[in-house]
GROMACS .gro file of C-alpha atoms in nm:
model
  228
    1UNK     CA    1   5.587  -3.959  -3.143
    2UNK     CA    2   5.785  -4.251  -2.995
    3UNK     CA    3   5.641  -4.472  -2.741
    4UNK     CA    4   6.009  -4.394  -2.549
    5UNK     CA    5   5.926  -4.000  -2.615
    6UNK     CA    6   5.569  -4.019  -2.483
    7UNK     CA    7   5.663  -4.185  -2.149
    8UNK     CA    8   5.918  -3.934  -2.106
    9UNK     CA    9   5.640  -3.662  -2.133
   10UNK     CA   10   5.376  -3.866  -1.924
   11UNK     CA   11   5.658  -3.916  -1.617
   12UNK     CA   12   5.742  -3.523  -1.670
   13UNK     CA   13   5.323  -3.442  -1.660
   14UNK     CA   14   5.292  -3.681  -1.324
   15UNK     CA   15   5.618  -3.507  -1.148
   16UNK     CA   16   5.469  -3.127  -1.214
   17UNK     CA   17   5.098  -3.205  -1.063
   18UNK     CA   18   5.261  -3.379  -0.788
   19UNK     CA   19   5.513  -3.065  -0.719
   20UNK     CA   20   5.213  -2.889  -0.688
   21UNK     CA   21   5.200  -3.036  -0.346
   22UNK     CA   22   5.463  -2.852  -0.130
   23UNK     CA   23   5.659  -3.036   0.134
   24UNK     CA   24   5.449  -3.007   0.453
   25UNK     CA   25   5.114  -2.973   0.300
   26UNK     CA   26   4.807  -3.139   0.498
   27UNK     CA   27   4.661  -3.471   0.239
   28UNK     CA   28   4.387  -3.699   0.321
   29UNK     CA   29   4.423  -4.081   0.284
   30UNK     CA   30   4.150  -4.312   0.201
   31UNK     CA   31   4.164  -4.646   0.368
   32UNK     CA   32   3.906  -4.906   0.271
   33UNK     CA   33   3.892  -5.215   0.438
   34UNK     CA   34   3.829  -5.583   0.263
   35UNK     CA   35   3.526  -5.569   0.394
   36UNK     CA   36   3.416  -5.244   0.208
   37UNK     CA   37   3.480  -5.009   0.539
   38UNK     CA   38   3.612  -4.711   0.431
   39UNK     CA   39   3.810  -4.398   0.628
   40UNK     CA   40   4.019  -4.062   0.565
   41UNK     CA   41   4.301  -3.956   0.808
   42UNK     CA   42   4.506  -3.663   0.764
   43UNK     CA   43   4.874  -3.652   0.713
   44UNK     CA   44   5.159  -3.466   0.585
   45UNK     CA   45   5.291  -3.482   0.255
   46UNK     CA   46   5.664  -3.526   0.265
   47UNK     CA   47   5.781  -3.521  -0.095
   48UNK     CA   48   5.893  -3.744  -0.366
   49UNK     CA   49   6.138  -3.883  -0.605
   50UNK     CA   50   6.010  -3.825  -0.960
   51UNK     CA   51   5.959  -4.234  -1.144
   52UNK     CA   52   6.040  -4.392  -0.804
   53UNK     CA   53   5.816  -4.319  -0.455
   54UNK     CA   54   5.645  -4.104  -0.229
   55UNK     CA   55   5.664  -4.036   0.086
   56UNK     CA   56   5.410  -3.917   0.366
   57UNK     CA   57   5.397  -3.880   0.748
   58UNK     CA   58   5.217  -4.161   0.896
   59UNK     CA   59   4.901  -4.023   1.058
   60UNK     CA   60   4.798  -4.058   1.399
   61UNK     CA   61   4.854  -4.368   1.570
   62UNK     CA   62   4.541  -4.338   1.792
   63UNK     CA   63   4.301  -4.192   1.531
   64UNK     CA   64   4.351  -4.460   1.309
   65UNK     CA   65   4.166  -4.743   1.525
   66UNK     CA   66   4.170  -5.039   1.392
   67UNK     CA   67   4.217  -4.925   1.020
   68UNK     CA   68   4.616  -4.935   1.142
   69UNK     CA   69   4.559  -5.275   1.073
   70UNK     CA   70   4.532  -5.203   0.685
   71UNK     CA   71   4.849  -4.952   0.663
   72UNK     CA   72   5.069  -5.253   0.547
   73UNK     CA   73   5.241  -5.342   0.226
   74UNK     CA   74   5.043  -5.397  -0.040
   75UNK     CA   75   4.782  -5.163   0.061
   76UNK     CA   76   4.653  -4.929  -0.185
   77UNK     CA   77   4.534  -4.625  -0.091
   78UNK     CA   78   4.452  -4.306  -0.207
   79UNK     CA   79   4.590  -3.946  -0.133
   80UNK     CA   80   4.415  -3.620  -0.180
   81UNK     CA   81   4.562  -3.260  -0.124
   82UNK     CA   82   4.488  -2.913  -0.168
   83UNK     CA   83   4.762  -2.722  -0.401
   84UNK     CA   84   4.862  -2.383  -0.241
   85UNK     CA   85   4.827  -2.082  -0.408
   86UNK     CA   86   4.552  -2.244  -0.644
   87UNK     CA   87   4.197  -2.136  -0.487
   88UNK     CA   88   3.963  -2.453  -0.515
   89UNK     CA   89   4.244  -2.716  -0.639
   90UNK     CA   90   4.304  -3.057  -0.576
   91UNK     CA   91   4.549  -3.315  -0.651
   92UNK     CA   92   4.472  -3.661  -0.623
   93UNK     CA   93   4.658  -3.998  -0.701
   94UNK     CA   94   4.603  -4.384  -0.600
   95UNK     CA   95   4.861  -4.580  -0.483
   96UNK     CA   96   4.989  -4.912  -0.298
   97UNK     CA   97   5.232  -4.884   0.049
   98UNK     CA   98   5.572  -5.031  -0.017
   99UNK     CA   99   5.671  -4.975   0.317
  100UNK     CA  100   5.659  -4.806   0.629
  101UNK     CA  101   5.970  -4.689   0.827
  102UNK     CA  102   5.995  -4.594   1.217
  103UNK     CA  103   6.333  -4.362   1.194
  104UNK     CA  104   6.360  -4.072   1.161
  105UNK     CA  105   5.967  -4.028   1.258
  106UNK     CA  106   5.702  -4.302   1.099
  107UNK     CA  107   5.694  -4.243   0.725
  108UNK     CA  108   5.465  -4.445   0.466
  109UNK     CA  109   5.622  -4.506   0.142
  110UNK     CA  110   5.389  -4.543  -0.144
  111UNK     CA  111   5.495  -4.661  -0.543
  112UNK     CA  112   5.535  -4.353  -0.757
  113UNK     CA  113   5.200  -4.290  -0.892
  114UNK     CA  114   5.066  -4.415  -1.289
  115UNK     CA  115   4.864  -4.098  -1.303
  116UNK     CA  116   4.782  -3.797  -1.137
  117UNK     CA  117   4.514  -3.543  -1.157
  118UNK     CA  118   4.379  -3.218  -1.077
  119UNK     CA  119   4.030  -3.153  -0.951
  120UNK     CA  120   3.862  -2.808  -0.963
  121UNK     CA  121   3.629  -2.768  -0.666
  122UNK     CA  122   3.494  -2.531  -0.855
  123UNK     CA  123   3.350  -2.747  -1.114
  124UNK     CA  124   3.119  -2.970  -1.056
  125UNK     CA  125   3.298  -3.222  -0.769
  126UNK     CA  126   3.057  -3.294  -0.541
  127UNK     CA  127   3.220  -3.460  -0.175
  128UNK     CA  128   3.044  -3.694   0.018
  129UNK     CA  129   2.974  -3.558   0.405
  130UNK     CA  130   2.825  -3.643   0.720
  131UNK     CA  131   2.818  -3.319   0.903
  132UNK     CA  132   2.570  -3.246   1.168
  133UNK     CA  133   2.409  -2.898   1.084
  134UNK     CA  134   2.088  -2.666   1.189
  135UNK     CA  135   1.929  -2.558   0.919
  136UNK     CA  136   1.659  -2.251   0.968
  137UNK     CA  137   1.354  -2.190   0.742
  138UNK     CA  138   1.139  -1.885   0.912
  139UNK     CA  139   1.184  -1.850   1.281
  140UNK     CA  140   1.273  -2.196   1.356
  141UNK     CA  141   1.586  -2.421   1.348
  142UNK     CA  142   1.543  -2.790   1.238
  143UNK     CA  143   1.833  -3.034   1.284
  144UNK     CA  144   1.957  -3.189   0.972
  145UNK     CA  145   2.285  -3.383   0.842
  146UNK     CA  146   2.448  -3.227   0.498
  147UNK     CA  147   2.501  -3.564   0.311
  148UNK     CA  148   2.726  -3.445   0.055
  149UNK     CA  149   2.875  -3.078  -0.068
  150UNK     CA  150   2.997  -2.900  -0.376
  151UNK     CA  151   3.113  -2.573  -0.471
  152UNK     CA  152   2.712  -2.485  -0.634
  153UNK     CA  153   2.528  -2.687  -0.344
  154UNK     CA  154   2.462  -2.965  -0.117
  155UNK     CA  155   2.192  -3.242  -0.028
  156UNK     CA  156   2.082  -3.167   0.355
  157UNK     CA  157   1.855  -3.454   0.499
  158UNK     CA  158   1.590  -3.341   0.827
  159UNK     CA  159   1.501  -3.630   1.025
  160UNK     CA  160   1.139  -3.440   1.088
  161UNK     CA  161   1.105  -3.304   0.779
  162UNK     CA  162   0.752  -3.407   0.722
  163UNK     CA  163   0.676  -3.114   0.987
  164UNK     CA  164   0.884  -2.896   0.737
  165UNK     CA  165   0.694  -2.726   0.489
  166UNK     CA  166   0.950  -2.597   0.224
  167UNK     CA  167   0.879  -2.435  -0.126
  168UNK     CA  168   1.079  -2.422  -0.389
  169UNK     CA  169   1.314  -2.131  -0.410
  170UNK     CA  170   1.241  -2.029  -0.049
  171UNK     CA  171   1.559  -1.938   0.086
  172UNK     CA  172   1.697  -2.105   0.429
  173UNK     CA  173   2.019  -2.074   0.626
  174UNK     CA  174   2.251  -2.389   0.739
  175UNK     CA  175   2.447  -2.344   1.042
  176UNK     CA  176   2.759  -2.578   1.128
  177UNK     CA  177   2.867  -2.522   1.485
  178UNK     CA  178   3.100  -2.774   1.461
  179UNK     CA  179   3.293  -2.968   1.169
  180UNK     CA  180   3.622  -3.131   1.305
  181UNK     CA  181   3.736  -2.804   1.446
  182UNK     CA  182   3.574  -2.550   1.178
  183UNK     CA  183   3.290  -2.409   1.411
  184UNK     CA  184   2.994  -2.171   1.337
  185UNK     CA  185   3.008  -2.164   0.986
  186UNK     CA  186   2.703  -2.016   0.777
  187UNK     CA  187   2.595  -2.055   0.455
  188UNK     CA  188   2.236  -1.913   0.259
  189UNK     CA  189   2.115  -2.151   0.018
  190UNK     CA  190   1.768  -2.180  -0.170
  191UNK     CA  191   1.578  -2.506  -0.166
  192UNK     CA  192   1.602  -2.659  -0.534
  193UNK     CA  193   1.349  -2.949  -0.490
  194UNK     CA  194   1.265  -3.185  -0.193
  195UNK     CA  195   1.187  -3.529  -0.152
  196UNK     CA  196   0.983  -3.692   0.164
  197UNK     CA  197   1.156  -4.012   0.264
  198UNK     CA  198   1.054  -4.290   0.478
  199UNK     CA  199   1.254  -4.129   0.808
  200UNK     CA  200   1.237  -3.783   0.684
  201UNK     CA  201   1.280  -3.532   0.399
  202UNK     CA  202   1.562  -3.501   0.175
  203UNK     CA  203   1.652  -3.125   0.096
  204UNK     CA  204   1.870  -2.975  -0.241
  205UNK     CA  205   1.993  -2.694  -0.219
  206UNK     CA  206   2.180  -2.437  -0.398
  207UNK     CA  207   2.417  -2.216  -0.246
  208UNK     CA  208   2.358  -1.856  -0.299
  209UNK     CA  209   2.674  -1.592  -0.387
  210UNK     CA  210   2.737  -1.453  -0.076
  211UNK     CA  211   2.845  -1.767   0.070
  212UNK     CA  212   3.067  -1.879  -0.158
  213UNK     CA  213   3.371  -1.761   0.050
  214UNK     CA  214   3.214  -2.003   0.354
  215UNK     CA  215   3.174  -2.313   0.072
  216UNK     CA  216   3.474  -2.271  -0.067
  217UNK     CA  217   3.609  -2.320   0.349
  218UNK     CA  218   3.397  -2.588   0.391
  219UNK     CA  219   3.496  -2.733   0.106
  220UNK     CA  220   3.880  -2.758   0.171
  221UNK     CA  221   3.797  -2.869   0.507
  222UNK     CA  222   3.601  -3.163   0.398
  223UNK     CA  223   3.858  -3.288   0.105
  224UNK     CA  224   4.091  -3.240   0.440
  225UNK     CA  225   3.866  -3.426   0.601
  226UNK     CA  226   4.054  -3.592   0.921
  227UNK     CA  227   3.945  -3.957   1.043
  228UNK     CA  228   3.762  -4.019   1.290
   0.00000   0.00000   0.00000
């Protein structure tokens, strides 16, 4: 195979993940500061032309903060979305802002990606969180964070966990009453192992089957996941 002949077939692999992203679909950027700060704010994914650019709806203006700052050229940043009619996809590319317009609307346009790929949320992807959650073992409710998520499970830390007396395999519940608009969300995990920490404990658990249509919501929420 040609050199000329294989970058014909890379450029024709990059354009059919990234038309698995219709026009209009909600991505997440990542924005990371020089300083190591980093932050996701939703958008909309406009479209593209295939070897050339992208282009994507500027988020909000007033969510952003001070990461607006950073939205310059030269940035790079990177773009997540979730591919419709695929349960539990996601394409993902990096990329650097070549420009921003202001007409028609504000639009970001970002160099035409070097490679693109497809994640499987039902593999073994595992997204870091911050969500505030209850979790309930018995008759009581303890307040916890879940520190990160994936399709099998999630780490779930309990600031008084050295009151919590937790087994292996006992099963628990975690409720999340709110998560950036998803609200009272339930999921039934079993505790996997636990770890006692200087502040608290540190919990992992593993989702059991009858939740797996609330992960999989969860989950497309958080890749979603919209800036504070």
């Amino acid at each position: 195979m040609s050199v000329k002949t294989a970058q014909v077939i890379m450029a024709e692999r990059l354009s059919r993940n990234l038309g698995l992203l219709q026009a209009g679909a909600k991505v997440t950027i990542d924005i990371s500061t020089p300083a190591g700060q980093k932050s996701k704010h939703r958008t909309t994914f406009i479209g593209y032309l295939p070897k050339q650019y992208i282009l994507i709806q500027y988020p909000d203006a007033n969510k952003l903060g001070n990461f607006a700052q950073y939205l310059k050229q030269g940035a790079g940043v990177t773009v997540r979305g979730l591919i419709e009619g695929h349960e539990g996809a996601v394409v993902a590319f990096v990329s650097t802002i070549t420009q921003t317009l202001q007409i028609p609307s504000r639009i970001i346009v970002l160099s035409f990606p070097k490679s693109v790929s497809l994640q499987s949320l039902r593999s073994s992807m595992r997204i870091d969180t911050d969500i505030v959650t209850k979790v309930k073992a018995g008759n009581e409710y303890w307040q916890a964070s879940m520190m990160d998520v994936s399709i099998n499970g999630c780490q779930i830390f309990v600031g008084e966990g050295e009151k919590l007396v937790l087994a292996n395999d006992k099963k628990m519940e975690i409720v999340i009453e709110d998560f950036q608009g998803l609200s009272n969300l339930k999921l039934l995990a079993e505790v996997c192992n636990s770890k006692q920490v200087s502040s608290g404990i540190s919990l992992g658990l593993k989702f059991l089957p009858e939740s797996k249509a609330a992960v999989t919501k969860l989950l497309h929420h958080a890749v979603t996941l919209e800036g504070a």
